[in-house]
């Protein structure tokens, strides 16, 4: 029976942080840290390839227009040639209803002027995301009618790969289809600090979509596709596992809480100065740290408001509070006093201390050596300790950051 992966000694991400661009709601940047060395490229390459090739979308795969018999011609009375019209049809962004796989759109025009996507006759199962897309331009008053054939697909499909039904008109012209809703996807990997080591990875993934899907949904879909394929390797054999926690009153939850409290403060993403100040007062684990109240920590030598804000952010991420008390009974660890939720926030005026720490885990600051820092975000609301389930307390959480004009550029 599979229980839990043995993750002992493996550094795992504290959180995923997302920043959306103010000038483009369809673009976002995702930051994941810290990661074991090499994991940044492993995850970044996998996600990028899935994003650019495997997401499902809708597009025009063929069209028919009065006076057009093939793509290498001009149309009397139309400014654009057929090649230009095809390029504009490729830029048409559509959404098909979930229960519809294909549809035919009709278009008619009887006077001179520009013909836009909004001039296409309405269809109950099709939504046009960019109605201002120019299709072609008529030079004089004349009747022009046509059909656009739309279906669902993945990635990029060449015109010759579209099957043609014998019942379709003979003058239907097939075109290359761009089904993928992701326009751009790229990633960078930089070093970040965990405790005294600065060679861990920080993955930054930048995604821009065409508006039919949000960047966060696109990333989630790509990750789910990768997970689905890796599942076959997981099912192939037996995965090395940790011995199961004994059944009883919260045995698994007790084990996770015990493991969380035993974590060294060197490995939780605090700055070097904060770690040294705590160690000088014999605070070496998260269990030692949460026993202190906020006012008590301020009495610790070299722990000021900035360090306290950093510690408060850490406790929020891990679902812990200040001033917690625990009791162990018959081998089970229980919380006798939940303490007080962290109230202090990281100071906006922090100098180079955190920025120079090289992207301290979970703070969202910039990389090593005083590089330009990312916009600061509000910490997630305080919450008491809870059983995270699944992978335990180390599982990454998604934090949605406020929009910033300069982010993700």
Short mmCIF file of C-alpha atoms in Angstrom, two decimals:
data_model
loop_
_atom_site.label_atom_id
_atom_site.label_comp_id
_atom_site.label_asym_id
_atom_site.label_seq_id
_atom_site.Cartn_x
_atom_site.Cartn_y
_atom_site.Cartn_z
CA UNK A 1 0.00 0.00 0.00
CA UNK A 2 1.55 3.32 -1.09
CA UNK A 3 1.69 5.81 1.76
CA UNK A 4 4.11 8.73 1.52
CA UNK A 5 7.24 9.39 -0.53
CA UNK A 6 10.46 9.46 1.46
CA UNK A 7 11.44 13.12 1.09
CA UNK A 8 13.98 13.18 3.91
CA UNK A 9 16.78 15.63 3.16
CA UNK A 10 15.14 16.94 -0.02
CA UNK A 11 14.65 20.70 -0.19
CA UNK A 12 11.17 21.45 -1.49
CA UNK A 13 9.50 24.72 -2.60
CA UNK A 14 7.95 26.90 0.09
CA UNK A 15 5.43 28.49 -2.31
CA UNK A 16 4.55 29.42 -5.89
CA UNK A 17 4.18 33.15 -6.39
CA UNK A 18 2.28 34.63 -9.33
CA UNK A 19 2.42 38.21 -10.61
CA UNK A 20 0.17 39.45 -13.42
CA UNK A 21 1.10 42.36 -15.67
CA UNK A 22 -1.12 45.41 -15.37
CA UNK A 23 -0.82 46.27 -19.08
CA UNK A 24 -1.58 42.69 -20.22
CA UNK A 25 -4.00 40.55 -18.15
CA UNK A 26 -3.15 37.54 -20.33
CA UNK A 27 0.51 37.48 -19.22
CA UNK A 28 1.83 36.34 -15.85
CA UNK A 29 5.05 35.34 -14.15
CA UNK A 30 5.34 32.37 -11.78
CA UNK A 31 8.22 31.92 -9.32
CA UNK A 32 8.97 28.62 -7.59
CA UNK A 33 11.69 28.37 -4.93
CA UNK A 34 13.76 26.84 -3.50
CA UNK A 35 14.48 23.77 -5.63
CA UNK A 36 17.27 21.24 -5.48
CA UNK A 37 20.06 22.02 -7.92
CA UNK A 38 19.04 21.02 -11.48
CA UNK A 39 15.33 20.80 -10.70
CA UNK A 40 14.74 24.28 -12.17
CA UNK A 41 15.70 23.15 -15.68
CA UNK A 42 13.93 19.81 -15.29
CA UNK A 43 10.61 21.40 -14.33
CA UNK A 44 11.01 24.46 -16.57
CA UNK A 45 11.68 22.45 -19.74
CA UNK A 46 8.79 20.06 -19.06
CA UNK A 47 6.27 22.83 -18.39
CA UNK A 48 7.39 24.92 -21.36
CA UNK A 49 7.08 22.02 -23.81
CA UNK A 50 3.64 21.12 -22.49
CA UNK A 51 2.48 24.73 -22.65
CA UNK A 52 3.62 25.23 -26.24
CA UNK A 53 2.49 21.93 -27.74
CA UNK A 54 -0.19 20.11 -25.79
CA UNK A 55 -2.95 22.47 -24.66
CA UNK A 56 -6.32 22.12 -26.37
CA UNK A 57 -8.02 25.00 -28.16
CA UNK A 58 -10.20 26.01 -31.13
CA UNK A 59 -9.25 27.46 -34.52
CA UNK A 60 -10.37 27.83 -38.14
CA UNK A 61 -9.11 24.85 -40.17
CA UNK A 62 -10.78 25.62 -43.53
CA UNK A 63 -12.87 28.28 -45.26
CA UNK A 64 -14.94 28.84 -48.38
CA UNK A 65 -15.39 32.27 -50.00
CA UNK A 66 -17.14 33.26 -53.23
CA UNK A 67 -14.58 33.49 -56.04
CA UNK A 68 -11.85 31.48 -54.26
CA UNK A 69 -10.82 28.07 -55.60
CA UNK A 70 -7.27 27.83 -54.16
CA UNK A 71 -4.91 29.83 -51.96
CA UNK A 72 -2.63 31.11 -54.78
CA UNK A 73 -4.92 33.72 -56.30
CA UNK A 74 -6.45 37.16 -55.96
CA UNK A 75 -10.17 37.89 -55.60
CA UNK A 76 -11.86 40.45 -57.88
CA UNK A 77 -13.05 43.43 -55.87
CA UNK A 78 -11.13 42.42 -52.71
CA UNK A 79 -8.05 44.38 -51.61
CA UNK A 80 -6.24 41.42 -50.02
CA UNK A 81 -5.12 38.27 -51.80
CA UNK A 82 -6.00 34.83 -50.43
CA UNK A 83 -2.68 34.42 -48.61
CA UNK A 84 -3.34 37.61 -46.59
CA UNK A 85 -6.87 36.44 -45.76
CA UNK A 86 -5.49 33.10 -44.54
CA UNK A 87 -2.99 34.85 -42.25
CA UNK A 88 -5.82 36.87 -40.69
CA UNK A 89 -7.97 33.79 -40.22
CA UNK A 90 -5.08 32.22 -38.30
CA UNK A 91 -5.18 35.20 -35.91
CA UNK A 92 -8.89 34.73 -35.22
CA UNK A 93 -9.29 33.70 -31.57
CA UNK A 94 -12.28 31.47 -30.86
CA UNK A 95 -13.79 29.48 -28.00
CA UNK A 96 -16.01 26.47 -28.67
CA UNK A 97 -18.56 25.27 -26.12
CA UNK A 98 -17.28 22.32 -24.03
CA UNK A 99 -19.76 19.88 -25.58
CA UNK A 100 -19.12 21.00 -29.18
CA UNK A 101 -16.12 19.78 -31.20
CA UNK A 102 -16.73 21.54 -34.53
CA UNK A 103 -18.92 24.25 -36.04
CA UNK A 104 -19.48 26.21 -39.25
CA UNK A 105 -19.61 30.02 -39.17
CA UNK A 106 -21.30 32.01 -41.95
CA UNK A 107 -20.34 35.44 -43.21
CA UNK A 108 -22.12 37.71 -45.74
CA UNK A 109 -21.32 41.16 -47.07
CA UNK A 110 -23.08 43.32 -49.71
CA UNK A 111 -21.31 46.68 -49.55
CA UNK A 112 -17.82 48.12 -49.80
CA UNK A 113 -15.63 48.44 -46.74
CA UNK A 114 -13.69 46.43 -44.18
CA UNK A 115 -15.07 43.11 -42.97
CA UNK A 116 -14.27 42.30 -39.34
CA UNK A 117 -14.73 39.22 -37.17
CA UNK A 118 -17.75 40.86 -35.56
CA UNK A 119 -19.50 40.70 -38.96
CA UNK A 120 -19.58 36.90 -38.72
CA UNK A 121 -23.08 35.63 -38.04
CA UNK A 122 -23.59 34.72 -34.38
CA UNK A 123 -23.34 31.06 -33.44
CA UNK A 124 -24.60 29.71 -30.13
CA UNK A 125 -21.62 27.40 -29.57
CA UNK A 126 -18.85 29.78 -30.70
CA UNK A 127 -17.46 32.85 -28.94
CA UNK A 128 -15.16 35.26 -30.83
CA UNK A 129 -12.58 36.67 -28.41
CA UNK A 130 -11.16 39.32 -30.79
CA UNK A 131 -14.18 40.71 -32.72
CA UNK A 132 -12.09 43.63 -34.06
CA UNK A 133 -9.86 41.30 -36.10
CA UNK A 134 -9.85 42.45 -39.76
CA UNK A 135 -10.61 39.65 -42.24
CA UNK A 136 -10.64 41.36 -45.67
CA UNK A 137 -11.71 44.59 -47.41
CA UNK A 138 -14.18 45.01 -50.29
CA UNK A 139 -13.41 47.75 -52.85
CA UNK A 140 -16.96 48.14 -54.17
CA UNK A 141 -20.52 47.15 -53.42
CA UNK A 142 -20.94 43.46 -54.21
CA UNK A 143 -22.33 40.33 -52.61
CA UNK A 144 -19.78 38.08 -50.93
CA UNK A 145 -20.65 35.02 -48.87
CA UNK A 146 -18.54 32.35 -47.23
CA UNK A 147 -18.17 29.84 -44.43
CA UNK A 148 -15.51 29.31 -41.79
CA UNK A 149 -14.97 25.75 -40.55
CA UNK A 150 -13.94 25.62 -36.88
CA UNK A 151 -12.90 22.66 -34.72
CA UNK A 152 -10.91 21.77 -31.62
CA UNK A 153 -7.36 20.48 -31.61
CA UNK A 154 -3.91 20.65 -29.98
CA UNK A 155 -0.79 22.55 -30.88
CA UNK A 156 -0.11 23.41 -34.54
CA UNK A 157 -1.65 21.38 -37.38
CA UNK A 158 -0.66 21.88 -41.02
CA UNK A 159 -3.32 22.26 -43.71
CA UNK A 160 -2.55 18.91 -45.36
CA UNK A 161 -3.17 17.06 -42.11
CA UNK A 162 -6.83 18.14 -41.88
CA UNK A 163 -9.10 15.35 -43.19
CA UNK A 164 -11.64 16.47 -45.79
CA UNK A 165 -15.15 15.06 -45.89
CA UNK A 166 -16.38 14.13 -49.38
CA UNK A 167 -19.67 15.91 -48.64
CA UNK A 168 -17.92 19.29 -48.30
CA UNK A 169 -17.87 21.78 -51.22
CA UNK A 170 -15.03 21.31 -53.70
CA UNK A 171 -13.83 24.93 -53.28
CA UNK A 172 -13.08 24.58 -49.56
CA UNK A 173 -9.54 25.76 -48.80
CA UNK A 174 -7.74 24.12 -45.87
CA UNK A 175 -5.35 26.27 -43.82
CA UNK A 176 -2.76 25.74 -41.07
CA UNK A 177 -4.41 25.88 -37.64
CA UNK A 178 -2.93 27.23 -34.42
CA UNK A 179 -4.97 25.59 -31.68
CA UNK A 180 -2.60 26.28 -28.80
CA UNK A 181 -3.98 29.07 -26.55
CA UNK A 182 -0.46 29.89 -25.24
CA UNK A 183 1.34 32.48 -27.34
CA UNK A 184 4.61 32.62 -25.40
CA UNK A 185 6.20 30.52 -22.68
CA UNK A 186 9.71 30.86 -21.35
CA UNK A 187 11.61 30.23 -18.15
CA UNK A 188 14.80 31.25 -16.37
CA UNK A 189 16.69 29.58 -13.55
CA UNK A 190 18.68 31.54 -10.97
CA UNK A 191 20.40 30.66 -7.73
CA UNK A 192 18.66 31.15 -4.39
CA UNK A 193 19.65 30.72 -0.76
CA UNK A 194 18.56 28.16 1.80
CA UNK A 195 20.40 28.55 5.08
CA UNK A 196 24.11 28.85 4.35
CA UNK A 197 23.91 27.38 0.83
CA UNK A 198 23.33 29.62 -2.20
CA UNK A 199 23.33 27.02 -5.00
CA UNK A 200 19.66 26.03 -4.92
CA UNK A 201 17.43 26.85 -7.92
CA UNK A 202 14.73 29.48 -8.31
CA UNK A 203 12.49 28.84 -11.35
CA UNK A 204 10.77 31.81 -13.02
CA UNK A 205 8.17 30.87 -15.65
CA UNK A 206 6.64 33.51 -17.93
CA UNK A 207 3.40 32.68 -19.77
CA UNK A 208 1.24 34.69 -22.17
CA UNK A 209 -2.05 33.37 -23.59
CA UNK A 210 -4.44 34.54 -26.33
CA UNK A 211 -7.22 35.34 -23.85
CA UNK A 212 -9.19 32.10 -24.21
CA UNK A 213 -7.57 30.75 -21.04
CA UNK A 214 -5.89 32.46 -18.09
CA UNK A 215 -2.11 32.01 -17.55
CA UNK A 216 -2.66 30.24 -14.22
CA UNK A 217 -5.14 27.78 -15.79
CA UNK A 218 -2.69 27.11 -18.63
CA UNK A 219 0.12 26.29 -16.18
CA UNK A 220 -2.18 24.09 -14.10
CA UNK A 221 -3.34 22.22 -17.25
CA UNK A 222 0.26 21.67 -18.42
CA UNK A 223 1.30 20.40 -14.98
CA UNK A 224 -1.68 18.03 -14.91
CA UNK A 225 -0.70 16.65 -18.33
CA UNK A 226 2.85 16.01 -17.14
CA UNK A 227 1.55 14.38 -13.98
CA UNK A 228 -0.73 12.12 -16.01
CA UNK A 229 2.19 10.85 -18.09
CA UNK A 230 4.51 10.35 -15.11
CA UNK A 231 1.76 8.31 -13.45
CA UNK A 232 2.48 5.40 -15.78
CA UNK A 233 6.05 5.18 -14.51
CA UNK A 234 4.81 5.40 -10.91
CA UNK A 235 2.41 2.52 -11.52
CA UNK A 236 5.12 0.46 -13.22
CA UNK A 237 6.84 -0.61 -10.01
CA UNK A 238 7.06 -0.05 -6.29
CA UNK A 239 8.13 3.39 -5.13
CA UNK A 240 10.47 3.56 -2.08
CA UNK A 241 8.20 4.63 0.74
CA UNK A 242 8.36 5.71 4.36
CA UNK A 243 6.87 3.30 6.87
CA UNK A 244 3.21 4.12 7.41
CA UNK A 245 2.23 6.02 10.55
CA UNK A 246 0.37 3.85 13.08
CA UNK A 247 -3.39 4.02 12.86
CA UNK A 248 -5.17 5.80 15.65
CA UNK A 249 -6.13 9.28 16.72
CA UNK A 250 -4.34 11.44 14.18
CA UNK A 251 -1.18 9.36 13.83
CA UNK A 252 -0.33 10.67 10.33
CA UNK A 253 -1.09 14.29 11.29
CA UNK A 254 1.05 13.90 14.41
CA UNK A 255 3.96 12.66 12.32
CA UNK A 256 3.72 15.61 9.94
CA UNK A 257 3.50 18.11 12.79
CA UNK A 258 6.47 16.51 14.51
CA UNK A 259 8.50 16.65 11.28
CA UNK A 260 7.55 20.30 10.71
CA UNK A 261 8.57 21.38 14.21
CA UNK A 262 11.87 19.49 13.91
CA UNK A 263 12.95 21.44 10.82
CA UNK A 264 16.13 23.43 11.31
CA UNK A 265 15.86 27.20 10.96
CA UNK A 266 18.76 26.92 8.49
CA UNK A 267 16.42 25.28 5.99
CA UNK A 268 13.28 27.43 6.15
CA UNK A 269 14.37 30.39 4.02
CA UNK A 270 15.31 32.98 6.67
CA UNK A 271 18.11 35.45 5.99
CA UNK A 272 21.58 34.71 7.36
CA UNK A 273 21.38 37.56 9.87
CA UNK A 274 18.05 36.34 11.25
CA UNK A 275 19.31 32.75 11.50
CA UNK A 276 22.46 33.80 13.37
CA UNK A 277 20.48 35.99 15.78
CA UNK A 278 18.11 33.13 16.61
CA UNK A 279 20.91 30.60 17.01
CA UNK A 280 22.68 32.90 19.46
CA UNK A 281 19.60 32.59 21.65
CA UNK A 282 19.53 28.79 21.28
CA UNK A 283 16.57 28.83 18.84
CA UNK A 284 17.52 26.12 16.36
CA UNK A 285 14.27 24.55 15.11
CA UNK A 286 10.78 25.69 14.17
CA UNK A 287 9.57 24.05 17.37
CA UNK A 288 11.87 26.33 19.40
CA UNK A 289 10.76 29.36 17.38
CA UNK A 290 6.99 29.00 17.70
CA UNK A 291 7.23 28.82 21.50
CA UNK A 292 8.15 32.52 21.52
CA UNK A 293 5.60 35.30 21.38
CA UNK A 294 6.20 38.32 19.15
CA UNK A 295 7.08 40.59 22.06
CA UNK A 296 9.49 37.96 23.38
CA UNK A 297 11.30 37.71 20.05
CA UNK A 298 11.83 41.47 20.00
CA UNK A 299 13.84 41.05 23.21
CA UNK A 300 16.22 38.63 21.48
CA UNK A 301 19.50 40.32 20.60
CA UNK A 302 19.68 41.61 16.98
CA UNK A 303 16.05 40.67 16.23
CA UNK A 304 14.25 43.84 15.13
CA UNK A 305 11.06 44.69 13.30
CA UNK A 306 12.44 43.59 9.90
CA UNK A 307 13.57 40.21 11.18
CA UNK A 308 10.27 39.79 13.04
CA UNK A 309 8.34 40.47 9.83
CA UNK A 310 10.43 37.86 8.03
CA UNK A 311 9.71 35.30 10.77
CA UNK A 312 5.99 36.16 10.67
CA UNK A 313 5.93 35.48 6.91
CA UNK A 314 7.58 32.11 7.54
CA UNK A 315 5.01 31.10 10.16
CA UNK A 316 2.14 32.14 7.87
CA UNK A 317 3.49 29.93 5.09
CA UNK A 318 3.81 26.95 7.39
CA UNK A 319 0.45 27.50 9.13
CA UNK A 320 2.03 28.14 12.56
CA UNK A 321 1.53 30.82 15.21
CA UNK A 322 3.55 32.65 17.84
CA UNK A 323 3.43 31.31 21.41
CA UNK A 324 2.26 27.79 20.61
CA UNK A 325 2.46 25.05 23.25
CA UNK A 326 2.55 21.30 22.65
CA UNK A 327 2.09 18.18 24.69
CA UNK A 328 3.08 14.60 23.90
CA UNK A 329 0.81 11.88 25.22
CA UNK A 330 1.29 8.18 24.48
CA UNK A 331 3.54 8.96 21.52
CA UNK A 332 1.18 11.52 19.96
CA UNK A 333 1.97 15.23 19.75
CA UNK A 334 -0.96 17.57 20.30
CA UNK A 335 -1.37 21.36 20.40
CA UNK A 336 -2.44 22.52 23.85
CA UNK A 337 -2.26 26.26 23.08
CA UNK A 338 -2.62 27.45 19.45
CA UNK A 339 -1.02 30.79 20.32
CA UNK A 340 -1.55 34.00 18.34
CA UNK A 341 -1.52 34.36 14.57
CA UNK A 342 1.36 36.50 13.18
CA UNK A 343 0.39 40.14 12.82
CA UNK A 344 3.68 41.74 11.78
CA UNK A 345 4.29 42.31 8.08
CA UNK A 346 7.63 42.54 6.28
CA UNK A 347 8.80 46.14 6.20
CA UNK A 348 8.57 47.93 2.85
CA UNK A 349 11.81 49.75 3.64
CA UNK A 350 14.00 46.68 3.92
CA UNK A 351 17.51 47.51 2.67
CA UNK A 352 19.97 45.16 1.01
CA UNK A 353 19.73 42.59 3.84
CA UNK A 354 17.03 40.45 2.18
CA UNK A 355 17.76 41.43 -1.43
CA UNK A 356 21.38 40.43 -1.08
CA UNK A 357 20.34 37.11 0.40
CA UNK A 358 19.71 35.92 -3.13
CA UNK A 359 15.96 35.35 -3.26
CA UNK A 360 15.25 34.22 0.30
CA UNK A 361 12.71 31.41 0.11
CA UNK A 362 9.15 32.67 -0.02
CA UNK A 363 9.94 36.41 0.30
CA UNK A 364 9.75 37.13 -3.41
CA UNK A 365 12.93 39.28 -3.33
CA UNK A 366 15.40 39.47 -6.19
CA UNK A 367 18.41 37.28 -6.87
CA UNK A 368 21.91 37.38 -5.45
CA UNK A 369 24.31 40.27 -5.44
CA UNK A 370 21.81 43.11 -5.04
CA UNK A 371 19.98 42.47 -8.32
CA UNK A 372 16.82 44.45 -9.05
CA UNK A 373 14.09 43.25 -6.70
CA UNK A 374 10.64 42.06 -7.68
CA UNK A 375 7.63 44.06 -6.42
CA UNK A 376 6.82 43.24 -2.81
CA UNK A 377 3.58 41.41 -2.15
CA UNK A 378 1.29 41.23 0.79
CA UNK A 379 1.69 38.00 2.79
CA UNK A 380 -1.10 35.46 2.80
CA UNK A 381 -3.59 35.68 5.68
CA UNK A 382 -2.65 33.98 8.92
CA UNK A 383 -4.04 30.54 9.54
CA UNK A 384 -3.63 27.97 12.31
CA UNK A 385 -1.71 24.77 11.74
CA UNK A 386 -3.70 22.26 9.73
CA UNK A 387 -3.16 18.84 8.26
CA UNK A 388 -2.09 19.52 4.66
CA UNK A 389 -2.57 15.89 3.65
CA UNK A 390 -0.89 14.25 0.68
CA UNK A 391 2.78 15.17 0.66
CA UNK A 392 2.66 16.71 4.13
CA UNK A 393 3.61 20.16 5.28
CA UNK A 394 6.18 20.74 2.54
CA UNK A 395 3.67 20.77 -0.31
CA UNK A 396 3.88 24.01 -2.30
CA UNK A 397 0.99 26.46 -2.07
CA UNK A 398 -0.14 28.98 -4.66
CA UNK A 399 -0.21 32.60 -3.59
CA UNK A 400 -1.86 35.08 -5.94
CA UNK A 401 0.05 38.36 -5.80
CA UNK A 402 -1.45 41.78 -6.62
CA UNK A 403 -0.97 43.10 -10.15
CA UNK A 404 2.09 45.28 -10.80
CA UNK A 405 2.85 47.23 -13.93
CA UNK A 406 6.49 46.23 -13.95
CA UNK A 407 6.12 42.57 -13.10
CA UNK A 408 6.78 39.71 -15.51
CA UNK A 409 8.67 41.90 -17.93
#
